[in-house]
mmCIF file of C-alpha atoms in Angstrom:
data_model
loop_
_atom_site.group_PDB
_atom_site.id
_atom_site.type_symbol
_atom_site.label_atom_id
_atom_site.label_comp_id
_atom_site.label_asym_id
_atom_site.label_seq_id
_atom_site.Cartn_x
_atom_site.Cartn_y
_atom_site.Cartn_z
ATOM 1 C CA UNK A 1 0.000 0.000 0.000
ATOM 2 C CA UNK A 2 1.523 3.336 -1.003
ATOM 3 C CA UNK A 3 1.871 6.214 1.466
ATOM 4 C CA UNK A 4 -0.963 8.257 -0.053
ATOM 5 C CA UNK A 5 -3.414 5.351 0.112
ATOM 6 C CA UNK A 6 -2.311 4.525 3.658
ATOM 7 C CA UNK A 7 -3.068 8.113 4.656
ATOM 8 C CA UNK A 8 -6.709 7.590 3.737
ATOM 9 C CA UNK A 9 -7.247 4.351 5.688
ATOM 10 C CA UNK A 10 -8.361 5.919 8.922
ATOM 11 C CA UNK A 11 -11.629 6.531 10.751
ATOM 12 C CA UNK A 12 -10.841 9.655 12.778
ATOM 13 C CA UNK A 13 -11.795 13.261 12.301
ATOM 14 C CA UNK A 14 -8.157 14.321 12.861
ATOM 15 C CA UNK A 15 -7.399 12.954 9.393
ATOM 16 C CA UNK A 16 -9.754 15.558 7.894
ATOM 17 C CA UNK A 17 -7.126 18.227 8.457
ATOM 18 C CA UNK A 18 -4.508 16.254 6.564
ATOM 19 C CA UNK A 19 -6.804 15.507 3.623
ATOM 20 C CA UNK A 20 -8.701 18.810 3.345
ATOM 21 C CA UNK A 21 -6.530 20.252 0.585
ATOM 22 C CA UNK A 22 -6.937 17.143 -1.554
ATOM 23 C CA UNK A 23 -10.583 17.933 -2.336
ATOM 24 C CA UNK A 24 -10.154 21.716 -2.392
ATOM 25 C CA UNK A 25 -11.302 22.755 1.097
ATOM 26 C CA UNK A 26 -9.361 25.769 2.343
ATOM 27 C CA UNK A 27 -7.638 24.872 5.638
ATOM 28 C CA UNK A 28 -9.154 27.855 7.496
ATOM 29 C CA UNK A 29 -12.645 26.443 6.741
ATOM 30 C CA UNK A 30 -11.894 22.990 8.192
ATOM 31 C CA UNK A 31 -12.794 23.736 11.846
ATOM 32 C CA UNK A 32 -16.128 25.097 10.620
ATOM 33 C CA UNK A 33 -16.850 21.802 8.840
ATOM 34 C CA UNK A 34 -15.594 19.464 11.589
ATOM 35 C CA UNK A 35 -17.503 21.255 14.355
ATOM 36 C CA UNK A 36 -20.739 20.418 12.532
ATOM 37 C CA UNK A 37 -20.200 16.674 13.057
ATOM 38 C CA UNK A 38 -21.551 14.979 16.196
ATOM 39 C CA UNK A 39 -19.240 11.987 16.733
ATOM 40 C CA UNK A 40 -21.596 10.653 19.414
ATOM 41 C CA UNK A 41 -24.641 10.267 17.197
ATOM 42 C CA UNK A 42 -27.175 7.462 17.471
ATOM 43 C CA UNK A 43 -26.101 3.824 17.425
ATOM 44 C CA UNK A 44 -28.009 1.995 14.658
ATOM 45 C CA UNK A 45 -30.615 -0.300 16.269
ATOM 46 C CA UNK A 46 -30.292 -2.942 13.561
ATOM 47 C CA UNK A 47 -26.446 -2.767 13.470
ATOM 48 C CA UNK A 48 -25.197 -1.818 16.969
ATOM 49 C CA UNK A 49 -21.804 -3.396 16.213
ATOM 50 C CA UNK A 50 -21.076 -0.423 13.919
ATOM 51 C CA UNK A 51 -20.925 1.952 16.886
ATOM 52 C CA UNK A 52 -22.219 5.525 16.925
ATOM 53 C CA UNK A 53 -22.964 7.475 13.779
ATOM 54 C CA UNK A 54 -21.042 10.662 13.044
ATOM 55 C CA UNK A 55 -24.044 12.830 12.368
ATOM 56 C CA UNK A 56 -23.916 15.973 10.242
ATOM 57 C CA UNK A 57 -25.654 18.655 12.295
ATOM 58 C CA UNK A 58 -25.932 21.469 9.723
ATOM 59 C CA UNK A 59 -27.651 21.878 6.339
ATOM 60 C CA UNK A 60 -29.523 18.811 5.105
ATOM 61 C CA UNK A 61 -31.540 17.921 2.036
ATOM 62 C CA UNK A 62 -33.826 14.887 2.168
ATOM 63 C CA UNK A 63 -31.941 13.806 5.290
ATOM 64 C CA UNK A 64 -28.481 13.972 3.682
ATOM 65 C CA UNK A 65 -25.925 16.520 4.891
ATOM 66 C CA UNK A 66 -24.813 19.146 2.380
ATOM 67 C CA UNK A 67 -21.843 21.511 2.304
ATOM 68 C CA UNK A 68 -20.442 23.911 -0.295
ATOM 69 C CA UNK A 69 -16.822 23.415 -1.254
ATOM 70 C CA UNK A 70 -15.355 25.632 -3.927
ATOM 71 C CA UNK A 71 -18.835 27.019 -4.643
ATOM 72 C CA UNK A 72 -20.227 23.563 -5.398
ATOM 73 C CA UNK A 73 -22.760 21.754 -3.177
ATOM 74 C CA UNK A 74 -21.681 18.262 -2.159
ATOM 75 C CA UNK A 75 -23.126 15.552 0.051
ATOM 76 C CA UNK A 76 -21.222 15.418 3.314
ATOM 77 C CA UNK A 77 -20.937 11.633 3.435
ATOM 78 C CA UNK A 78 -19.108 11.700 0.084
ATOM 79 C CA UNK A 79 -16.875 14.542 1.293
ATOM 80 C CA UNK A 80 -16.026 12.610 4.467
ATOM 81 C CA UNK A 81 -15.264 9.502 2.398
ATOM 82 C CA UNK A 82 -12.961 11.518 0.127
ATOM 83 C CA UNK A 83 -11.195 13.039 3.153
ATOM 84 C CA UNK A 84 -10.695 9.798 5.019
ATOM 85 C CA UNK A 85 -10.717 6.965 2.488
ATOM 86 C CA UNK A 86 -10.177 8.277 -1.027
ATOM 87 C CA UNK A 87 -12.171 8.884 -4.166
ATOM 88 C CA UNK A 88 -15.406 7.072 -4.970
ATOM 89 C CA UNK A 89 -15.007 5.206 -8.280
ATOM 90 C CA UNK A 90 -16.962 6.730 -11.186
ATOM 91 C CA UNK A 91 -20.533 5.453 -11.407
ATOM 92 C CA UNK A 92 -20.494 4.126 -7.850
ATOM 93 C CA UNK A 93 -22.514 5.243 -4.821
ATOM 94 C CA UNK A 94 -21.896 5.216 -1.084
ATOM 95 C CA UNK A 95 -24.309 2.984 0.811
ATOM 96 C CA UNK A 96 -25.132 3.866 4.426
ATOM 97 C CA UNK A 97 -24.941 0.540 6.283
ATOM 98 C CA UNK A 98 -26.409 2.352 9.300
ATOM 99 C CA UNK A 99 -29.401 3.686 7.275
ATOM 100 C CA UNK A 100 -28.778 7.169 8.735
ATOM 101 C CA UNK A 101 -28.599 9.617 5.818
ATOM 102 C CA UNK A 102 -26.928 12.271 7.989
ATOM 103 C CA UNK A 103 -24.086 9.909 9.001
ATOM 104 C CA UNK A 104 -20.642 10.792 7.642
ATOM 105 C CA UNK A 105 -18.640 8.069 9.402
ATOM 106 C CA UNK A 106 -16.640 6.128 6.781
ATOM 107 C CA UNK A 107 -16.891 2.900 8.805
ATOM 108 C CA UNK A 108 -20.670 3.096 8.262
ATOM 109 C CA UNK A 109 -20.350 3.563 4.494
ATOM 110 C CA UNK A 110 -19.471 1.182 1.686
ATOM 111 C CA UNK A 111 -18.981 1.589 -2.044
ATOM 112 C CA UNK A 112 -21.894 0.084 -3.970
ATOM 113 C CA UNK A 113 -23.538 0.123 -7.357
ATOM 114 C CA UNK A 114 -26.946 1.799 -7.658
ATOM 115 C CA UNK A 115 -28.545 -1.666 -7.711
ATOM 116 C CA UNK A 116 -26.743 -2.751 -4.534
ATOM 117 C CA UNK A 117 -27.723 0.476 -2.795
ATOM 118 C CA UNK A 118 -31.392 -0.157 -3.634
ATOM 119 C CA UNK A 119 -31.115 -3.758 -2.401
ATOM 120 C CA UNK A 120 -30.021 -2.433 0.983
ATOM 121 C CA UNK A 121 -33.222 -0.401 1.453
ATOM 122 C CA UNK A 122 -34.841 -0.667 4.836
ATOM 123 C CA UNK A 123 -38.587 -1.263 4.954
ATOM 124 C CA UNK A 124 -41.406 -0.720 2.517
ATOM 125 C CA UNK A 125 -42.091 2.207 0.214
ATOM 126 C CA UNK A 126 -44.292 4.992 1.581
ATOM 127 C CA UNK A 127 -47.263 3.941 -0.583
ATOM 128 C CA UNK A 128 -47.128 0.313 0.577
ATOM 129 C CA UNK A 129 -50.310 -0.578 2.499
ATOM 130 C CA UNK A 130 -48.986 -3.692 4.268
ATOM 131 C CA UNK A 131 -45.943 -2.001 5.772
ATOM 132 C CA UNK A 132 -43.790 -4.897 4.522
ATOM 133 C CA UNK A 133 -41.486 -4.539 1.533
ATOM 134 C CA UNK A 134 -42.723 -6.708 -1.351
ATOM 135 C CA UNK A 135 -46.069 -7.642 0.256
ATOM 136 C CA UNK A 136 -49.409 -6.181 -0.834
ATOM 137 C CA UNK A 137 -53.069 -7.074 -0.394
ATOM 138 C CA UNK A 138 -54.631 -8.811 -3.429
ATOM 139 C CA UNK A 139 -58.308 -7.767 -3.326
ATOM 140 C CA UNK A 140 -59.286 -10.178 -6.091
ATOM 141 C CA UNK A 141 -57.866 -13.245 -4.340
ATOM 142 C CA UNK A 142 -58.485 -11.926 -0.828
ATOM 143 C CA UNK A 143 -54.955 -12.721 0.377
ATOM 144 C CA UNK A 144 -51.418 -11.331 0.577
ATOM 145 C CA UNK A 145 -49.336 -11.263 -2.595
ATOM 146 C CA UNK A 146 -45.559 -11.529 -2.290
ATOM 147 C CA UNK A 147 -43.310 -10.240 -5.082
ATOM 148 C CA UNK A 148 -39.728 -9.097 -5.613
ATOM 149 C CA UNK A 149 -38.162 -6.943 -8.336
ATOM 150 C CA UNK A 150 -34.594 -7.651 -9.398
ATOM 151 C CA UNK A 151 -32.696 -6.280 -12.409
ATOM 152 C CA UNK A 152 -35.935 -4.862 -13.845
ATOM 153 C CA UNK A 153 -37.743 -8.196 -13.697
ATOM 154 C CA UNK A 154 -40.671 -8.922 -11.384
ATOM 155 C CA UNK A 155 -40.822 -12.232 -9.507
ATOM 156 C CA UNK A 156 -44.176 -13.447 -8.205
ATOM 157 C CA UNK A 157 -43.298 -15.336 -5.025
ATOM 158 C CA UNK A 158 -46.823 -16.450 -4.121
ATOM 159 C CA UNK A 159 -50.112 -15.626 -2.435
ATOM 160 C CA UNK A 160 -50.571 -16.202 1.285
ATOM 161 C CA UNK A 161 -53.387 -16.060 3.813
ATOM 162 C CA UNK A 162 -50.981 -15.059 6.578
ATOM 163 C CA UNK A 163 -48.935 -11.865 6.198
ATOM 164 C CA UNK A 164 -46.022 -13.379 8.173
ATOM 165 C CA UNK A 165 -45.755 -16.195 5.601
ATOM 166 C CA UNK A 166 -45.739 -13.633 2.781
ATOM 167 C CA UNK A 167 -42.993 -11.664 4.518
ATOM 168 C CA UNK A 168 -40.879 -14.803 5.041
ATOM 169 C CA UNK A 169 -41.307 -15.678 1.362
ATOM 170 C CA UNK A 170 -40.140 -12.266 0.064
ATOM 171 C CA UNK A 171 -37.174 -12.284 2.439
ATOM 172 C CA UNK A 172 -36.165 -15.742 1.194
ATOM 173 C CA UNK A 173 -36.471 -14.626 -2.457
ATOM 174 C CA UNK A 174 -34.457 -11.446 -1.868
ATOM 175 C CA UNK A 175 -31.771 -13.512 -0.122
ATOM 176 C CA UNK A 176 -31.659 -15.721 -3.213
ATOM 177 C CA UNK A 177 -31.391 -12.800 -5.669
ATOM 178 C CA UNK A 178 -29.748 -9.884 -3.829
ATOM 179 C CA UNK A 179 -26.193 -9.403 -2.560
ATOM 180 C CA UNK A 180 -26.469 -6.300 -0.320
ATOM 181 C CA UNK A 181 -29.679 -6.935 1.665
ATOM 182 C CA UNK A 182 -27.981 -7.170 5.055
ATOM 183 C CA UNK A 183 -31.165 -6.672 7.068
ATOM 184 C CA UNK A 184 -32.998 -9.497 5.265
ATOM 185 C CA UNK A 185 -30.075 -11.840 5.868
ATOM 186 C CA UNK A 186 -30.065 -10.938 9.555
ATOM 187 C CA UNK A 187 -33.867 -11.507 9.786
ATOM 188 C CA UNK A 188 -33.559 -14.919 8.114
ATOM 189 C CA UNK A 189 -30.707 -16.071 10.378
#
C-alpha cells in the first residue's frame, strides 16, 4: 500500500485536516466543517456493532448533509469519504450501512452500485399498504401477494393467507437474488 493510500485508511476526524486540501477545502474552513459533526450520534438499532454514527448537524436535504466546497454543493458523506478513504469510483454510490442519511462516518459507508444500494433499502415504500417490503393485499384473491423486483424483472413469489408467511417468502427470495440486503439476511438467520 503506497503512502498516499495509507493516509486515507483511517476513521478519525483528525485525518480531515490532513486531507482537506486534496478535495479543495481551504484549511481555514476545516474547523467550521468538523464542528458540525456529532461523533456521538445514534447507534443503529439494527447494526449496533457499527458503533455511533457521526451525524452531520448542519444543512440537510432529504436527510443527507450538504456543504459547499469551492462554490459547489456536495453531500457530506461523500466529502467525508474523500477526506478519510479516497475517491469514490466513477458510477459508484456510497451505501449507508447504518441507514442514517446524515451519518458521515466512513466505517458506516461502503462503495456500492446503484442496484446494490437499492437492495439495501430498509422497509417498505411509503405507498405500501402492508408495511412490509414486497407484500401487498390482493383484493381479487383476498390474500397477501408476495413479489420481488430484481434487475428490472418482477418475480411473483406467491399468495398467502398469513402476512407473516408472505414476509418470510419475500425475504427468502431477496436472499436468493440480492447481494447487499444485510437486514434481510439478519432476519432470516
